[in-house]
mmCIF file of C-alpha atoms and ligand atoms in Angstrom:
data_model
loop_
_atom_site.group_PDB
_atom_site.id
_atom_site.type_symbol
_atom_site.label_atom_id
_atom_site.label_comp_id
_atom_site.label_asym_id
_atom_site.label_seq_id
_atom_site.Cartn_x
_atom_site.Cartn_y
_atom_site.Cartn_z
ATOM 1 C CA MET R 1 72.428 100.299 99.608
ATOM 2 C CA THR R 2 71.337 99.228 96.305
ATOM 3 C CA ASN R 3 69.224 96.103 95.585
ATOM 4 C CA ASN R 4 71.539 94.406 93.110
ATOM 5 C CA MET R 5 73.843 93.439 95.817
ATOM 6 C CA PHE R 6 76.017 90.434 95.695
ATOM 7 C CA PHE R 7 75.302 87.421 98.214
ATOM 8 C CA ILE R 8 78.013 84.862 97.494
ATOM 9 C CA ALA R 9 77.515 81.691 99.405
ATOM 10 C CA ASN R 10 80.664 79.728 100.020
ATOM 11 C CA TRP R 11 79.774 76.206 101.079
ATOM 12 C CA LYS R 12 83.515 75.321 101.558
ATOM 13 C CA MET R 13 83.767 71.686 102.058
ATOM 14 C CA PHE R 14 79.899 71.268 103.288
ATOM 15 C CA GLY R 15 76.964 70.288 101.637
ATOM 16 C CA ASP R 16 75.430 66.998 100.064
ATOM 17 C CA LEU R 17 72.648 66.054 97.680
ATOM 18 C CA LYS R 18 70.265 66.475 100.390
ATOM 19 C CA SER R 19 71.325 70.018 101.352
ATOM 20 C CA ILE R 20 70.770 71.235 97.588
ATOM 21 C CA ASN R 21 67.041 70.470 98.155
ATOM 22 C CA SER R 22 67.197 73.169 100.792
ATOM 23 C CA THR R 23 68.208 75.635 98.407
ATOM 24 C CA LYS R 24 64.774 75.375 96.574
ATOM 25 C CA LYS R 25 63.698 77.793 99.277
ATOM 26 C CA VAL R 26 66.292 80.412 98.257
ATOM 27 C CA ILE R 27 65.225 79.756 94.429
ATOM 28 C CA LYS R 28 61.715 80.384 95.301
ATOM 29 C CA PHE R 29 62.556 83.408 97.443
ATOM 30 C CA SER R 30 64.756 84.795 94.731
ATOM 31 C CA LYS R 31 62.080 85.117 92.458
ATOM 32 C CA ILE R 32 59.927 87.704 94.740
ATOM 33 C CA LYS R 33 60.067 90.970 92.948
ATOM 34 C CA LYS R 34 61.802 93.023 95.644
ATOM 35 C CA TYR R 35 64.503 90.649 95.683
ATOM 36 C CA ARG R 36 64.998 89.693 91.718
ATOM 37 C CA LYS R 37 68.096 91.892 91.242
ATOM 38 C CA ALA R 38 69.786 90.452 94.413
ATOM 39 C CA GLN R 39 72.839 88.905 92.802
ATOM 40 C CA ILE R 40 72.784 85.319 94.524
ATOM 41 C CA VAL R 41 75.905 83.052 93.798
ATOM 42 C CA TYR R 42 76.144 79.571 95.334
ATOM 43 C CA CYS R 43 79.714 78.263 95.416
ATOM 44 C CA PRO R 44 79.291 74.641 96.413
ATOM 45 C CA PRO R 45 81.904 71.908 96.451
ATOM 46 C CA PHE R 46 82.942 70.973 92.938
ATOM 47 C CA THR R 47 81.088 67.470 93.103
ATOM 48 C CA LEU R 48 77.796 69.624 93.530
ATOM 49 C CA ILE R 49 78.203 72.184 90.986
ATOM 50 C CA ASN R 50 76.541 70.525 88.267
ATOM 51 C CA GLN R 51 73.478 69.485 90.299
ATOM 52 C CA PHE R 52 73.463 73.308 91.530
ATOM 53 C CA SER R 53 73.388 74.740 87.849
ATOM 54 C CA LYS R 54 70.273 72.292 87.061
ATOM 55 C CA ILE R 55 68.474 73.226 89.986
ATOM 56 C CA THR R 56 68.827 76.808 89.679
ATOM 57 C CA LYS R 57 68.648 76.977 85.761
ATOM 58 C CA ASN R 58 65.202 79.042 85.816
ATOM 59 C CA SER R 59 66.226 81.453 88.094
ATOM 60 C CA ASN R 60 68.865 84.748 88.741
ATOM 61 C CA ILE R 61 70.800 82.668 90.852
ATOM 62 C CA LYS R 62 74.326 81.878 89.567
ATOM 63 C CA ILE R 63 76.865 78.967 90.505
ATOM 64 C CA GLY R 64 80.580 79.281 91.231
ATOM 65 C CA GLY R 65 83.487 77.034 92.016
ATOM 66 C CA GLN R 66 85.612 77.753 95.203
ATOM 67 C CA ASN R 67 89.197 77.605 93.258
ATOM 68 C CA CYS R 68 90.540 76.385 89.808
ATOM 69 C CA HIS R 69 93.556 75.314 88.491
ATOM 70 C CA GLN R 70 95.573 77.687 86.641
ATOM 71 C CA ASN R 71 96.152 75.506 83.424
ATOM 72 C CA LEU R 72 93.888 76.396 80.474
ATOM 73 C CA LYS R 73 94.333 73.421 78.875
ATOM 74 C CA PRO R 74 93.298 69.865 80.176
ATOM 75 C CA GLY R 75 96.310 67.855 81.668
ATOM 76 C CA PRO R 76 97.896 65.439 83.833
ATOM 77 C CA PHE R 77 97.110 67.431 87.253
ATOM 78 C CA THR R 78 95.370 64.589 89.609
ATOM 79 C CA GLY R 79 92.749 66.122 91.719
ATOM 80 C CA ASN R 80 92.577 69.391 90.039
ATOM 81 C CA VAL R 81 89.686 71.214 88.229
ATOM 82 C CA ASN R 82 90.468 74.066 85.777
ATOM 83 C CA SER R 83 88.035 76.964 84.738
ATOM 84 C CA ASN R 84 87.008 75.338 81.474
ATOM 85 C CA LEU R 85 85.755 72.235 83.662
ATOM 86 C CA LEU R 86 84.153 74.702 85.870
ATOM 87 C CA LYS R 87 82.376 76.472 83.021
ATOM 88 C CA LEU R 88 81.384 72.963 81.380
ATOM 89 C CA ALA R 89 79.815 72.000 84.732
ATOM 90 C CA GLY R 90 77.622 75.511 84.668
ATOM 91 C CA ALA R 91 79.864 77.599 86.636
ATOM 92 C CA LYS R 92 79.685 81.457 85.946
ATOM 93 C CA PHE R 93 81.993 82.661 88.888
ATOM 94 C CA VAL R 94 85.124 81.372 90.680
ATOM 95 C CA ILE R 95 86.236 82.126 94.166
ATOM 96 C CA LEU R 96 90.240 82.790 94.048
ATOM 97 C CA GLY R 97 92.682 83.674 96.819
ATOM 98 C CA HIS R 98 90.425 82.608 99.615
ATOM 99 C CA SER R 99 92.643 82.599 102.825
ATOM 100 C CA GLU R 100 91.939 78.677 103.089
ATOM 101 C CA SER R 101 93.239 78.226 99.770
ATOM 102 C CA ARG R 102 96.126 80.804 100.619
ATOM 103 C CA ALA R 103 96.913 78.488 103.423
ATOM 104 C CA SER R 104 96.883 75.314 101.269
ATOM 105 C CA GLY R 105 99.604 76.756 98.965
ATOM 106 C CA ASP R 106 97.764 79.596 96.839
ATOM 107 C CA THR R 107 100.548 82.226 96.234
ATOM 108 C CA ASN R 108 99.665 85.640 95.034
ATOM 109 C CA HIS R 109 101.528 84.563 91.798
ATOM 110 C CA LEU R 110 99.576 81.410 91.637
ATOM 111 C CA ILE R 111 96.422 83.336 92.119
ATOM 112 C CA ASN R 112 97.424 85.725 89.214
ATOM 113 C CA LEU R 113 97.691 82.958 86.660
ATOM 114 C CA LYS R 114 94.317 81.281 88.091
ATOM 115 C CA ILE R 115 92.560 84.855 87.493
ATOM 116 C CA LYS R 116 94.161 85.105 84.027
ATOM 117 C CA SER R 117 92.920 81.417 83.282
ATOM 118 C CA ALA R 118 89.237 82.286 84.654
ATOM 119 C CA LEU R 119 88.686 85.483 82.744
ATOM 120 C CA LYS R 120 89.555 83.696 79.525
ATOM 121 C CA ASN R 121 86.794 81.195 79.937
ATOM 122 C CA ASN R 122 84.465 84.188 80.886
ATOM 123 C CA LEU R 123 84.360 83.365 84.556
ATOM 124 C CA LYS R 124 83.834 86.221 86.852
ATOM 125 C CA VAL R 125 86.135 86.273 89.694
ATOM 126 C CA ILE R 126 85.647 86.813 93.435
ATOM 127 C CA LEU R 127 89.258 87.829 94.466
ATOM 128 C CA CYS R 128 89.664 87.423 98.284
ATOM 129 C CA ILE R 129 92.034 89.831 100.026
ATOM 130 C CA GLY R 130 92.633 90.295 103.639
ATOM 131 C CA GLU R 131 95.381 90.184 106.472
ATOM 132 C CA THR R 132 95.818 87.660 109.298
ATOM 133 C CA LEU R 133 95.502 88.669 112.890
ATOM 134 C CA SER R 134 99.272 88.915 113.191
ATOM 135 C CA GLU R 135 99.602 91.208 110.362
ATOM 136 C CA LYS R 136 96.649 93.197 111.809
ATOM 137 C CA LYS R 137 98.265 93.552 115.099
ATOM 138 C CA ARG R 138 101.690 94.877 113.408
ATOM 139 C CA LYS R 139 99.695 97.140 111.661
ATOM 140 C CA LYS R 140 100.241 95.977 108.034
ATOM 141 C CA THR R 141 96.913 95.345 106.901
ATOM 142 C CA ASN R 142 97.062 98.087 104.180
ATOM 143 C CA LYS R 143 100.794 96.999 103.046
ATOM 144 C CA ILE R 144 99.474 93.220 102.771
ATOM 145 C CA ILE R 145 96.383 94.148 100.950
ATOM 146 C CA LYS R 146 98.262 96.334 98.476
ATOM 147 C CA SER R 147 100.615 93.462 97.853
ATOM 148 C CA GLN R 148 97.928 91.161 97.225
ATOM 149 C CA LEU R 149 96.209 93.427 94.859
ATOM 150 C CA VAL R 150 99.223 94.310 93.024
ATOM 151 C CA ASN R 151 100.695 90.841 92.467
ATOM 152 C CA CYS R 152 97.317 89.049 92.231
ATOM 153 C CA LEU R 153 96.450 91.571 89.081
ATOM 154 C CA LYS R 154 99.764 91.919 87.807
ATOM 155 C CA ASN R 155 99.233 92.341 83.855
ATOM 156 C CA VAL R 156 95.622 91.554 84.270
ATOM 157 C CA LYS R 157 93.821 94.461 82.367
ATOM 158 C CA LYS R 158 91.145 96.626 83.949
ATOM 159 C CA ASN R 159 88.131 94.383 84.165
ATOM 160 C CA LYS R 160 84.629 94.649 85.581
ATOM 161 C CA ASN R 161 84.496 90.832 85.821
ATOM 162 C CA ILE R 162 86.518 90.879 88.985
ATOM 163 C CA ILE R 163 84.754 91.495 92.146
ATOM 164 C CA PHE R 164 86.838 91.975 95.220
ATOM 165 C CA ALA R 165 86.236 90.421 98.860
ATOM 166 C CA TYR R 166 87.805 91.956 101.979
ATOM 167 C CA GLU R 167 88.039 88.964 104.222
ATOM 168 C CA PRO R 168 90.183 89.601 107.311
ATOM 169 C CA VAL R 169 91.280 86.417 107.939
ATOM 170 C CA TRP R 170 90.712 86.781 111.755
ATOM 171 C CA SER R 171 87.159 87.065 110.969
ATOM 172 C CA ILE R 172 86.667 83.950 108.966
ATOM 173 C CA GLY R 173 84.639 81.331 110.938
ATOM 174 C CA THR R 174 85.345 83.140 114.272
ATOM 175 C CA GLY R 175 82.062 84.959 114.782
ATOM 176 C CA ILE R 176 84.162 88.152 115.245
ATOM 177 C CA ILE R 177 83.628 91.170 112.679
ATOM 178 C CA PRO R 178 85.486 94.222 112.424
ATOM 179 C CA GLU R 179 84.214 97.583 113.962
ATOM 180 C CA VAL R 180 81.999 99.001 111.571
ATOM 181 C CA GLU R 181 83.693 102.424 111.359
ATOM 182 C CA ASN R 182 87.020 100.462 110.861
ATOM 183 C CA LEU R 183 85.367 98.332 108.075
ATOM 184 C CA LYS R 184 84.120 101.320 106.429
ATOM 185 C CA LYS R 185 87.391 102.819 106.187
ATOM 186 C CA GLN R 186 89.212 99.671 104.996
ATOM 187 C CA ILE R 187 86.652 99.149 102.174
ATOM 188 C CA LEU R 188 87.168 102.838 101.092
ATOM 189 C CA THR R 189 90.989 102.253 101.212
ATOM 190 C CA ILE R 190 90.405 99.346 99.074
ATOM 191 C CA LYS R 191 88.275 100.948 96.593
ATOM 192 C CA ASN R 192 90.944 103.673 96.522
ATOM 193 C CA MET R 193 93.883 101.363 95.937
ATOM 194 C CA ILE R 194 91.986 99.651 92.931
ATOM 195 C CA LEU R 195 91.194 103.169 91.664
ATOM 196 C CA GLN R 196 94.914 103.909 91.737
ATOM 197 C CA LEU R 197 96.176 100.505 90.579
ATOM 198 C CA TRP R 198 93.544 100.090 87.642
ATOM 199 C CA LYS R 199 91.641 103.406 87.392
ATOM 200 C CA LEU R 200 88.566 101.482 87.967
ATOM 201 C CA LYS R 201 86.079 103.748 89.275
ATOM 202 C CA ASN R 202 83.623 102.240 91.749
ATOM 203 C CA PRO R 203 84.940 98.761 91.715
ATOM 204 C CA LYS R 204 82.585 96.234 93.412
ATOM 205 C CA VAL R 205 84.072 95.282 96.917
ATOM 206 C CA LEU R 206 82.117 92.819 99.136
ATOM 207 C CA TYR R 207 82.847 91.987 102.885
ATOM 208 C CA GLY R 208 83.163 88.275 103.946
ATOM 209 C CA GLY R 209 83.997 86.821 107.693
ATOM 210 C CA SER R 210 81.263 85.761 109.990
ATOM 211 C CA VAL R 211 78.321 87.624 108.420
ATOM 212 C CA SER R 212 75.132 86.498 109.852
ATOM 213 C CA SER R 213 71.694 87.364 110.156
ATOM 214 C CA LYS R 214 72.717 88.736 113.757
ATOM 215 C CA ASN R 215 75.271 91.154 112.688
ATOM 216 C CA ILE R 216 73.863 91.817 109.249
ATOM 217 C CA ASP R 217 71.761 95.243 110.308
ATOM 218 C CA GLU R 218 75.310 96.489 111.720
ATOM 219 C CA LEU R 219 77.345 95.678 108.378
ATOM 220 C CA LYS R 220 74.860 96.963 105.883
ATOM 221 C CA LYS R 221 75.209 100.382 107.566
ATOM 222 C CA ILE R 222 78.357 100.580 105.164
ATOM 223 C CA THR R 223 76.192 101.881 102.219
ATOM 224 C CA PHE R 224 78.638 101.748 99.548
ATOM 225 C CA ILE R 225 79.579 97.919 100.227
ATOM 226 C CA ASN R 226 78.572 95.825 97.249
ATOM 227 C CA GLY R 227 77.740 92.763 99.151
ATOM 228 C CA PHE R 228 78.574 89.855 101.284
ATOM 229 C CA LEU R 229 80.636 86.573 100.928
ATOM 230 C CA ILE R 230 78.965 84.374 103.433
ATOM 231 C CA GLY R 231 80.383 80.869 104.629
ATOM 232 C CA GLY R 232 78.730 79.273 107.425
ATOM 233 C CA ALA R 233 75.338 81.231 107.442
ATOM 234 C CA SER R 234 74.853 80.597 103.906
ATOM 235 C CA GLN R 235 74.299 76.671 104.478
ATOM 236 C CA LYS R 236 70.845 77.006 106.069
ATOM 237 C CA ALA R 237 68.507 78.432 103.660
ATOM 238 C CA ASN R 238 66.446 80.481 106.317
ATOM 239 C CA ASN R 239 69.519 82.357 107.562
ATOM 240 C CA PHE R 240 70.530 83.238 104.022
ATOM 241 C CA ILE R 241 67.013 84.475 103.006
ATOM 242 C CA ASP R 242 67.318 86.285 106.503
ATOM 243 C CA ILE R 243 70.561 88.054 105.506
ATOM 244 C CA ILE R 244 69.237 89.042 102.112
ATOM 245 C CA LYS R 245 65.979 90.201 103.429
ATOM 246 C CA LYS R 246 67.568 92.521 106.101
ATOM 247 C CA THR R 247 70.048 93.865 103.444
ATOM 248 C CA ILE R 248 67.432 94.558 100.961
ATOM 249 C CA ILE R 249 64.658 96.880 102.483
HETATM 250 P P1 LIG M 301 82.189 82.607 107.544
HETATM 251 O O1 LIG M 301 83.242 82.437 106.104
HETATM 252 O O2 LIG M 301 81.214 83.372 106.934
HETATM 253 O O3 LIG M 301 81.738 81.433 107.801
HETATM 254 O O4 LIG M 301 83.133 83.053 108.242
HETATM 255 C C1 LIG M 301 83.415 83.179 104.964
HETATM 256 C C2 LIG M 301 84.359 82.730 104.060
HETATM 257 O O5 LIG M 301 85.266 81.972 104.450
HETATM 258 O O6 LIG M 301 84.164 83.120 102.838
#
């Protein structure tokens, strides 16, 4: 396990100005020598990105958006934020293809366009992939993941600015995580798929779905995992710190 693992905090549609204050604890923690190489990224709701960027300015913590519009240029797209606006607000990362965004209409094709626009604006992309429970039951996991990878990465050149997050949909917010042996195999399979598709050696693949300070000891047994995408457990500073502490020993 390396100490430059990613810890992506996905705050979804949670958080307020007060909760930004609680992250001061995490900022302080991130400056401890032992944890300085941990790649902590906060992805708050759009409206908090700017404040987050300001508060984390003198630290290694980076900020990301949770989605973006595919258009590079400004335009009449009510309710949307593109990668350029994210960048202007201080974001360096963007989560794309999250199952909650897929559920509200993001197709692989749309995600592909979003990836291209984010990369053009020099944002690092956290591309989420993963199967639903029914797909898992029908033993379609690898087929689904492969089609997500192939279609989301269509005409996207091999690129170190894309980080992958394996997020089985049945794990998100349910408290259920995959058996570690199965997860190990799945992450290896994904790394191999990316190698075949893109000839990219050692792609960064994270795991996301109900990661907590209670199950992190189990999850970190997967020594070649590159980090975690953390939803619920990232909202409380102490829980988030605990996860990082337990991972980087
Ligand atoms: P969770 O969310 O940790 O609350 O399961 C993870 C995610 O949606 O990225």
